[in-house]
Tab-separated table of C-alpha atoms in Angstrom:
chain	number	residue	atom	x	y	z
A	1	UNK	CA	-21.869	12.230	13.394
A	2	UNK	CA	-23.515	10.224	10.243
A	3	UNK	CA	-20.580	9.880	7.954
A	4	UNK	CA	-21.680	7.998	5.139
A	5	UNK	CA	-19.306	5.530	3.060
A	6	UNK	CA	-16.660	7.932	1.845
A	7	UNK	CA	-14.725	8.445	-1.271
A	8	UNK	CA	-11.359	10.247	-2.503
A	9	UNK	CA	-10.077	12.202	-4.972
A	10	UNK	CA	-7.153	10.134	-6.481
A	11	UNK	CA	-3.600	12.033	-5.927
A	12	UNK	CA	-2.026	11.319	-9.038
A	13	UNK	CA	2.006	11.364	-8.883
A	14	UNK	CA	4.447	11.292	-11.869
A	15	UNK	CA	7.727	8.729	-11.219
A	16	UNK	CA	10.153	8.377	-13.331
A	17	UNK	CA	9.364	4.727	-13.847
A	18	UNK	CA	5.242	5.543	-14.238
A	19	UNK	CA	3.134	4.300	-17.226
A	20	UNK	CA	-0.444	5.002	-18.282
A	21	UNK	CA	-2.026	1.778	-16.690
A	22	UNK	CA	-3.433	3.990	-13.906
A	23	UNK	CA	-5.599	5.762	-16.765
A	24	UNK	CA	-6.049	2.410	-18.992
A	25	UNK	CA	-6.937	-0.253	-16.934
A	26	UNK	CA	-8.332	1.796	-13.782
A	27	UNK	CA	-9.741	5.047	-15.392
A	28	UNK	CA	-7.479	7.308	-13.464
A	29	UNK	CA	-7.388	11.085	-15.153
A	30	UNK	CA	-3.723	11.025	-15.923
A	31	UNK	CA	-2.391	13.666	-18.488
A	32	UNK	CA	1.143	12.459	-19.390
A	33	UNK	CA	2.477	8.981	-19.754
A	34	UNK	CA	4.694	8.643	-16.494
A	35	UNK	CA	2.162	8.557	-13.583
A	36	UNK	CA	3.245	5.930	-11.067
A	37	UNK	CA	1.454	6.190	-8.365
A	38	UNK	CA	-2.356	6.929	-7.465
A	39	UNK	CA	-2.453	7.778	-3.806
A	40	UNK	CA	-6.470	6.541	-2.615
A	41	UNK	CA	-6.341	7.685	0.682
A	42	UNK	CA	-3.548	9.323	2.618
A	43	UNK	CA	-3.547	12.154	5.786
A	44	UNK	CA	0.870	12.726	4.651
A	45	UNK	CA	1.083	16.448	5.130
A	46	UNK	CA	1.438	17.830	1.909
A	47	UNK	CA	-1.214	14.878	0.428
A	48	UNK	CA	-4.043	14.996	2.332
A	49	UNK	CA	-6.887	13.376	0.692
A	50	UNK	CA	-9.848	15.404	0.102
A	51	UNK	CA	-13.758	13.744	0.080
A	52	UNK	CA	-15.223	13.401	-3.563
A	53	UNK	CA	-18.992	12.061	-3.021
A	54	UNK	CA	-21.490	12.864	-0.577
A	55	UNK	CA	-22.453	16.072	2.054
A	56	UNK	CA	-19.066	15.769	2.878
A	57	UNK	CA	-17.407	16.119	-0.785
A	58	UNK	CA	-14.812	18.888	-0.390
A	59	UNK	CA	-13.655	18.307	2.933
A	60	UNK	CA	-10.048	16.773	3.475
A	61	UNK	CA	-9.467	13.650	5.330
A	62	UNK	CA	-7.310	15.405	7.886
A	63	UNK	CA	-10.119	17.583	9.129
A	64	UNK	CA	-12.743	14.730	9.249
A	65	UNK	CA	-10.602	13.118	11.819
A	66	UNK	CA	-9.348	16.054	13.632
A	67	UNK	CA	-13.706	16.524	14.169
A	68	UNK	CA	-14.479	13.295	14.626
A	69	UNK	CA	-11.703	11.605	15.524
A	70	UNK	CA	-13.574	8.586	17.549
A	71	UNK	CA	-16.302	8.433	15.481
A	72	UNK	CA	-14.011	7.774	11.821
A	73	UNK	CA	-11.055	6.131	13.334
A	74	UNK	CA	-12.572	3.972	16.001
A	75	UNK	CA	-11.786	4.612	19.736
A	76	UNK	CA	-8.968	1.969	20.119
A	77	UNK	CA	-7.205	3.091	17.109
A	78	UNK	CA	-7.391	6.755	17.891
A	79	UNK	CA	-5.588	5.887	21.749
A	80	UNK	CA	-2.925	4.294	19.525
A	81	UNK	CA	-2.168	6.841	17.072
A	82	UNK	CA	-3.829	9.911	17.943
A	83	UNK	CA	-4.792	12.121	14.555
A	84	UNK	CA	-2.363	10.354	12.680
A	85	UNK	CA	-4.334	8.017	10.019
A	86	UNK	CA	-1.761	5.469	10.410
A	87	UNK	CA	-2.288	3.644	7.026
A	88	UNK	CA	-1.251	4.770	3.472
A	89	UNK	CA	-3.188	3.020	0.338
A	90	UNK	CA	-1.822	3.205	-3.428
A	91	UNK	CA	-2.465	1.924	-6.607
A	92	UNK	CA	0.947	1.338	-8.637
A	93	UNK	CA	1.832	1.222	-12.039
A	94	UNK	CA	5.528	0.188	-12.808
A	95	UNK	CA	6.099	0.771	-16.613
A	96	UNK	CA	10.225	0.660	-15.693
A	97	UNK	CA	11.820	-1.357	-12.525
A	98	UNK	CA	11.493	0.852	-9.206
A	99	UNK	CA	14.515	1.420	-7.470
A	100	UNK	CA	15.798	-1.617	-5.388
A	101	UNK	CA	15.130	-0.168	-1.380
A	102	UNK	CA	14.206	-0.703	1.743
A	103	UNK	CA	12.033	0.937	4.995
A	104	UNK	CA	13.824	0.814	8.043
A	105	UNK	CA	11.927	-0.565	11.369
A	106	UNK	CA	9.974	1.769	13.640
A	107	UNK	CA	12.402	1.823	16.340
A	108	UNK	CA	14.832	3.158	13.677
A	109	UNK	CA	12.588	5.467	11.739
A	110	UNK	CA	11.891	7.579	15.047
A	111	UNK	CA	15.412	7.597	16.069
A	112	UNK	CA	16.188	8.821	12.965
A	113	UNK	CA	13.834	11.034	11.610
A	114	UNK	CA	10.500	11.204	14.128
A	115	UNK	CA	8.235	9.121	11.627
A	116	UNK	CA	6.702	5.228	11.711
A	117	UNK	CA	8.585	2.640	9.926
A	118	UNK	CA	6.935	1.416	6.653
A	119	UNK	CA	5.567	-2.225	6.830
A	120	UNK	CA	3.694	-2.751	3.088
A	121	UNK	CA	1.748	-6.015	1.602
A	122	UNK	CA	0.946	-6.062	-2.500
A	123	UNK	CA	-1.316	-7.150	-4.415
A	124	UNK	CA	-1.175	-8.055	-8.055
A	125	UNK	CA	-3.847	-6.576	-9.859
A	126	UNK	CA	-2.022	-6.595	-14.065
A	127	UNK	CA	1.340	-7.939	-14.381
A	128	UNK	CA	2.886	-8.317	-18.261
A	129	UNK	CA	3.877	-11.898	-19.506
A	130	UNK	CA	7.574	-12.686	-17.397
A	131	UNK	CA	6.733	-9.801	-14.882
A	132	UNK	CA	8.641	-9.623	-11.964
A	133	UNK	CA	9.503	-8.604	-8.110
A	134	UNK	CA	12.484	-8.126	-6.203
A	135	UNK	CA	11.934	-9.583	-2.684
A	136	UNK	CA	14.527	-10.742	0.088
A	137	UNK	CA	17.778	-12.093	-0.941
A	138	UNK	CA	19.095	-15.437	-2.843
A	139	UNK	CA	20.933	-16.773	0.314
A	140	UNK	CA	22.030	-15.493	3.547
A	141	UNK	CA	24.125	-12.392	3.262
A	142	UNK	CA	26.450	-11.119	5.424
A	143	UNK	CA	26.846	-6.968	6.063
A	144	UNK	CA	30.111	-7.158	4.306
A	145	UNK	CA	29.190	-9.440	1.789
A	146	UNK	CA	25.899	-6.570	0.517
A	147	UNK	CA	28.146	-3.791	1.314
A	148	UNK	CA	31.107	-4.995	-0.894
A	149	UNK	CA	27.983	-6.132	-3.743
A	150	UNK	CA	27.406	-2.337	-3.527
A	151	UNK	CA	30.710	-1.220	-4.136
A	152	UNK	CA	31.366	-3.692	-7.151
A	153	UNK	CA	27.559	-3.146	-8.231
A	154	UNK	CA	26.832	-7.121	-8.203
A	155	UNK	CA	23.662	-6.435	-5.410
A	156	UNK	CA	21.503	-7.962	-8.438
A	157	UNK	CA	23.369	-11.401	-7.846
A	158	UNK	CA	22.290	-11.981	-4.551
A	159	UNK	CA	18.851	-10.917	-4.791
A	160	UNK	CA	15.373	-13.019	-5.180
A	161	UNK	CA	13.094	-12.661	-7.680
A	162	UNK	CA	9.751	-13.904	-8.281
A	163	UNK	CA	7.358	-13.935	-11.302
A	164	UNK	CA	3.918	-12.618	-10.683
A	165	UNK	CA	0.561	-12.719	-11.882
A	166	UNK	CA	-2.909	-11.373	-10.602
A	167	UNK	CA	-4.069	-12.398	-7.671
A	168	UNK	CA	-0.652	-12.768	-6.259
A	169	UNK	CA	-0.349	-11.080	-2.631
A	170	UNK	CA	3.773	-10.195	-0.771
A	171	UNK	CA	3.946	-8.829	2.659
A	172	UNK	CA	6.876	-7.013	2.906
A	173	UNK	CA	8.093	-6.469	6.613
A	174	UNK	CA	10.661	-3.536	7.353
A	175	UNK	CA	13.987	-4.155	6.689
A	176	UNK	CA	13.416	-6.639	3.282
A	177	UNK	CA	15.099	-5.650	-0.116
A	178	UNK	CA	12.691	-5.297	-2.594
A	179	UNK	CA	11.317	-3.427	-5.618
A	180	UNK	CA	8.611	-3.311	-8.147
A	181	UNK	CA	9.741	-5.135	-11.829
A	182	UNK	CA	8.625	-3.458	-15.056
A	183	UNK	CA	5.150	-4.290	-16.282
A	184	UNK	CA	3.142	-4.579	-12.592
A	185	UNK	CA	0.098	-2.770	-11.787
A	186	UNK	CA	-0.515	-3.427	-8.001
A	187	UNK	CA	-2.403	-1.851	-5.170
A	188	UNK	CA	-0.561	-1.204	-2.034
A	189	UNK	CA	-1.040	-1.567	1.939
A	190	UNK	CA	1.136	0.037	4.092
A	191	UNK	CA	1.764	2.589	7.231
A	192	UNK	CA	1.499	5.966	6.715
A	193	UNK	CA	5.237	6.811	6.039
A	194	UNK	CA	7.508	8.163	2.980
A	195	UNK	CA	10.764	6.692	4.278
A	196	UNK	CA	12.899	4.952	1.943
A	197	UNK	CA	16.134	3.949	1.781
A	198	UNK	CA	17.210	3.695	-2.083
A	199	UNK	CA	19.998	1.590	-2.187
A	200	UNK	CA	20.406	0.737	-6.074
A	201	UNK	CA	18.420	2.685	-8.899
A	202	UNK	CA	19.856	0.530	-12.033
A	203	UNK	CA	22.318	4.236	-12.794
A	204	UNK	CA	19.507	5.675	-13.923
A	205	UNK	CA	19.237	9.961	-13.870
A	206	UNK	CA	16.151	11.727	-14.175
A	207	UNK	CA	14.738	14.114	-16.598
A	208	UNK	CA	17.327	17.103	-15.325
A	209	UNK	CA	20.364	14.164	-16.472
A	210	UNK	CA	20.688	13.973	-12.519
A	211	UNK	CA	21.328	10.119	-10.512
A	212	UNK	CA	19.090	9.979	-7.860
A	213	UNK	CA	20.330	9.871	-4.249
A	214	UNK	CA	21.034	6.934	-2.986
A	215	UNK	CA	20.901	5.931	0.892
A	216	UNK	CA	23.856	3.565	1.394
A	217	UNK	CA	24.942	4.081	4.505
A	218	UNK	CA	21.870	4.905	6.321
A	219	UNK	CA	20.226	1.288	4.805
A	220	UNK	CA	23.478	-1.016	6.487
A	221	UNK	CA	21.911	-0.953	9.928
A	222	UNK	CA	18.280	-1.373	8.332
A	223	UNK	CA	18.672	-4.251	6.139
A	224	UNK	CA	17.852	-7.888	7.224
A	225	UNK	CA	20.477	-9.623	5.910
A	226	UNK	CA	18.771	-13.149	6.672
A	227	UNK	CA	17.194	-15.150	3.333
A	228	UNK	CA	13.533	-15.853	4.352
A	229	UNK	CA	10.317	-17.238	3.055
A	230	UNK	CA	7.779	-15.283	4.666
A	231	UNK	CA	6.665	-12.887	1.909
A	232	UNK	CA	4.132	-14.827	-0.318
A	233	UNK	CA	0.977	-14.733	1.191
A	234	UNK	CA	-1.318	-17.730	1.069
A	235	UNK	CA	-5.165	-17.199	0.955
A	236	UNK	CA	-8.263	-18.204	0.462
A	237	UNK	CA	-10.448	-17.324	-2.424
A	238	UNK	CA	-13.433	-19.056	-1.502
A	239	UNK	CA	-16.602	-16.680	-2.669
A	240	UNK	CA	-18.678	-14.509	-0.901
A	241	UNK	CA	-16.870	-14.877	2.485
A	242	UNK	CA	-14.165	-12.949	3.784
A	243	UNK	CA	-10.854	-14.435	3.484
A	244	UNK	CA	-7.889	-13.316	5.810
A	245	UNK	CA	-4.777	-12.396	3.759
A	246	UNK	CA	-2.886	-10.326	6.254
A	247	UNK	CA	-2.984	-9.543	9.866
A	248	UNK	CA	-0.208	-7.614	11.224
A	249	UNK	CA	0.138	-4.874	13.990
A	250	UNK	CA	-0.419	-2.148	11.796
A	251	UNK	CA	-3.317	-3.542	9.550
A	252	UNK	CA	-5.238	-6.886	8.695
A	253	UNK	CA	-6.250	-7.529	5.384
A	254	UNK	CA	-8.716	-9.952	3.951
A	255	UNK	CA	-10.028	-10.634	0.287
A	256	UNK	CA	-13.661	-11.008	-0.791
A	257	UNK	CA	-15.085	-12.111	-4.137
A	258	UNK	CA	-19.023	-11.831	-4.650
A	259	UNK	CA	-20.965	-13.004	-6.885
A	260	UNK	CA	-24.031	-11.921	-4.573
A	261	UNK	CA	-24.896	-9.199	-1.970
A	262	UNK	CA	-23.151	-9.703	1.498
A	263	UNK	CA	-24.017	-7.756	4.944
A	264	UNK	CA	-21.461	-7.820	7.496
A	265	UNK	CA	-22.434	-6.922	11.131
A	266	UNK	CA	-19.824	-4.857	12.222
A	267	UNK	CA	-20.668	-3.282	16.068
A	268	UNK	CA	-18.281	-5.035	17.481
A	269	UNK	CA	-15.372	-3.364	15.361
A	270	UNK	CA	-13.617	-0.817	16.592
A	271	UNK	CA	-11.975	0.137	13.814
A	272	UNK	CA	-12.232	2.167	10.395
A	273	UNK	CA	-12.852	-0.319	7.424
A	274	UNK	CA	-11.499	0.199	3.689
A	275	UNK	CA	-12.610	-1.400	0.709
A	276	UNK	CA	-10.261	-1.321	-2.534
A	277	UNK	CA	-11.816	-2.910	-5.697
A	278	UNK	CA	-9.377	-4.416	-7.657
A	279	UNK	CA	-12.221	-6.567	-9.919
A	280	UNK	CA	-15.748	-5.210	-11.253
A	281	UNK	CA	-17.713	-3.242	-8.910
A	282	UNK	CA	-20.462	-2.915	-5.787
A	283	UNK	CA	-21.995	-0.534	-4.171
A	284	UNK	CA	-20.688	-0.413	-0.614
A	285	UNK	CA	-23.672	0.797	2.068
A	286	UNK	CA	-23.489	1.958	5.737
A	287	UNK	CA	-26.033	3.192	8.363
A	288	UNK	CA	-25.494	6.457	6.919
A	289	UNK	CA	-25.772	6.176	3.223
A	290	UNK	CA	-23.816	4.128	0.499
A	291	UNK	CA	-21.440	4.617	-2.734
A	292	UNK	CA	-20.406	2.714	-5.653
A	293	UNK	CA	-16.623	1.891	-6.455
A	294	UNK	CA	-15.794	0.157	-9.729
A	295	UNK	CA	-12.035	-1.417	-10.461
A	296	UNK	CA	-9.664	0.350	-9.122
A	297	UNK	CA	-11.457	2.783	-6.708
A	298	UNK	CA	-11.279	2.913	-2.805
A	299	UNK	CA	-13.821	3.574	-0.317
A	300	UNK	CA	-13.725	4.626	3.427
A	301	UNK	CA	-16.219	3.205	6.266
A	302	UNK	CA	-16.459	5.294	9.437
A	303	UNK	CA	-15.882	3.041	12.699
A	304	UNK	CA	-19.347	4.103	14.184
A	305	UNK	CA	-21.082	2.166	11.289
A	306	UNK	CA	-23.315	-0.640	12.593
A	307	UNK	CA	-23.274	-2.685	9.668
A	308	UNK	CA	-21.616	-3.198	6.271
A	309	UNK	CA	-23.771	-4.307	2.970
A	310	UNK	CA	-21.967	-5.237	-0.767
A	311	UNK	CA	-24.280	-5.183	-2.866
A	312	UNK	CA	-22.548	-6.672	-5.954
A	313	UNK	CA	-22.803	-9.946	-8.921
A	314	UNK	CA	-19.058	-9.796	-9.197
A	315	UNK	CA	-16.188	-7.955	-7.383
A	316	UNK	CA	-13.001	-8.461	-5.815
A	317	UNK	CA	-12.401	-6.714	-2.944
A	318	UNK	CA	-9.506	-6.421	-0.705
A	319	UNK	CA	-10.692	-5.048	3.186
A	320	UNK	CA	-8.460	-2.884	5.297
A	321	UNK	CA	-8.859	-2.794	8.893
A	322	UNK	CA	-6.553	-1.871	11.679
């Protein structure tokens, strides 16, 4: 099958913390002034991203693979994880804090409720002057020590927080407290799963006057209680190369900025490649045809491409793999 470089209809979703960034600096078609999340390219049932260029436009991402499941996924990955895309890719736009949570592991995610865990890495695309993240704990907390911070409502005491600015990249491994601060637009990595344990959510209540559910008890046995260092992620920005951010068991990540064309031979991948632009634009080519993605638009590479061409005088890039 020739599947040429594919692109997605955005799936635009209101939050209670969403902003217009997604519509002013990324051109998304928002109507309202809450949308916090553009999901690029996502196979959750109920969200199934549906092709928006090409022969294929129309057809959902579910179906491609379900057809040609070798031929878009890549053999190894489909052995792995069957007709399950296995990655989930956002762009987010934090006008309010998000909730403080956490994703439990995989072991615990399919003991509890049949689904992967949710391993995630960020990348800071807009953040406002003093903009902020929650990540990992101050010190080493004990199980008592967070649940007793819950009761009294001190968690924010004990928690680590880190001013941000563009460019800035946090791999955030299951079990590590964290949220988005106010004023961050950022794009977003992570396996395909929706589970969340909300374990603070600032007594907020949504537009019905409602609080929203928390998850105490289910995020005790989920949260790693140990303070760590491991979430900034150092890189390389050198130019028109590709620079390894991330490499994990559920995806690598690199970063690329051109200032001139680039081919990448990639036979020897056996693997599904996605391109998010989070600076400029290129036009992305295959064997089998090519689009163009401007700031803050995602593009798909079937794994039975041969080779990979950016054409491009200036664009960031961040590459998805599995």
């Amino acid at each position: 099958m020739k599947i040429h470089p594919l692109k997605f209809n955005p799936i635009l979703k209101e939050r209670l913390w969403g902003g217009t960034k997604l519509k002013d600096v990324l051109g998304k078609p928002i109507e309202n002034d809450i949308t916090g999340e553009s999901w690029e390219l996502s196979a959750v049932e109920g969200d199934v991203s549906v092709v928006a260029n090409g022969d294929l436009q129309g057809t959902s991402l579910q179906k491609l693979i379900n057809e040609y499941p070798e031929e878009l996924l890549g053999k190894s990955v489909f052995e792995r994880f069957g007709n399950e895309f296995p990655i989930l890719i956002k762009f987010i736009d934090a006008k309010q804090d998000l909730s403080i949570q956490l994703h439990p592991n995989d072991e615990l995610a399919k003991k509890r409720h049949n689904s992967f865990g949710k391993t995630e890495m960020w990348y800071i695309m807009d953040a406002d002057k003093g903009a902020e993240l929650i990540v990992g704990f101050n010190k080493d907390v004990s199980k008592e020590e967070y649940a007793k911070s819950i009761e009294d409502d001190t968690l924010l005491e004990l928690l680590n927080y880190e001013t941000v600015k563009e460019g800035d990249t946090f791999f955030i491994n299951t079990g590590k407290i964290h949220a988005i601060g106010a004023g961050v637009l950022l794009a977003e990595i992570q396996q395909t799963s929706d589970i969340t344990y909300r374990v603070f959510d600032f007594n907020r209540k949504d537009k019905d006057g409602n609080l929203r559910e928390l998850h105490t008890e289910l995020a005790l046995d989920a949260v790693d209680y140990e303070k760590k260092d491991d979430f900034k992620v150092k890189y390389s920005v050198e130019k028109d190369t590709v620079n390894q951010m991330v490499a994990c068991p559920y995806f690598n990540t690199n970063f690329l900025e051109l200032t001139e064309d680039l081919e990448l031979d990639i036979t020897t991948r056996d693997s599904f490649t996605i391109y998010m632009c989070v600076g400029g634009s290129a036009t992305v080519e295959n064997d089998f045809g090519s689009a163009k993605i401007n700031k803050g638009e995602t593009v798909l590479i079937p794994a039975n491409s041969n080779f990979i061409k950016l054409i491009s005088s200036g664009a960031k890039l961040l590459e998805v793999t599995i």
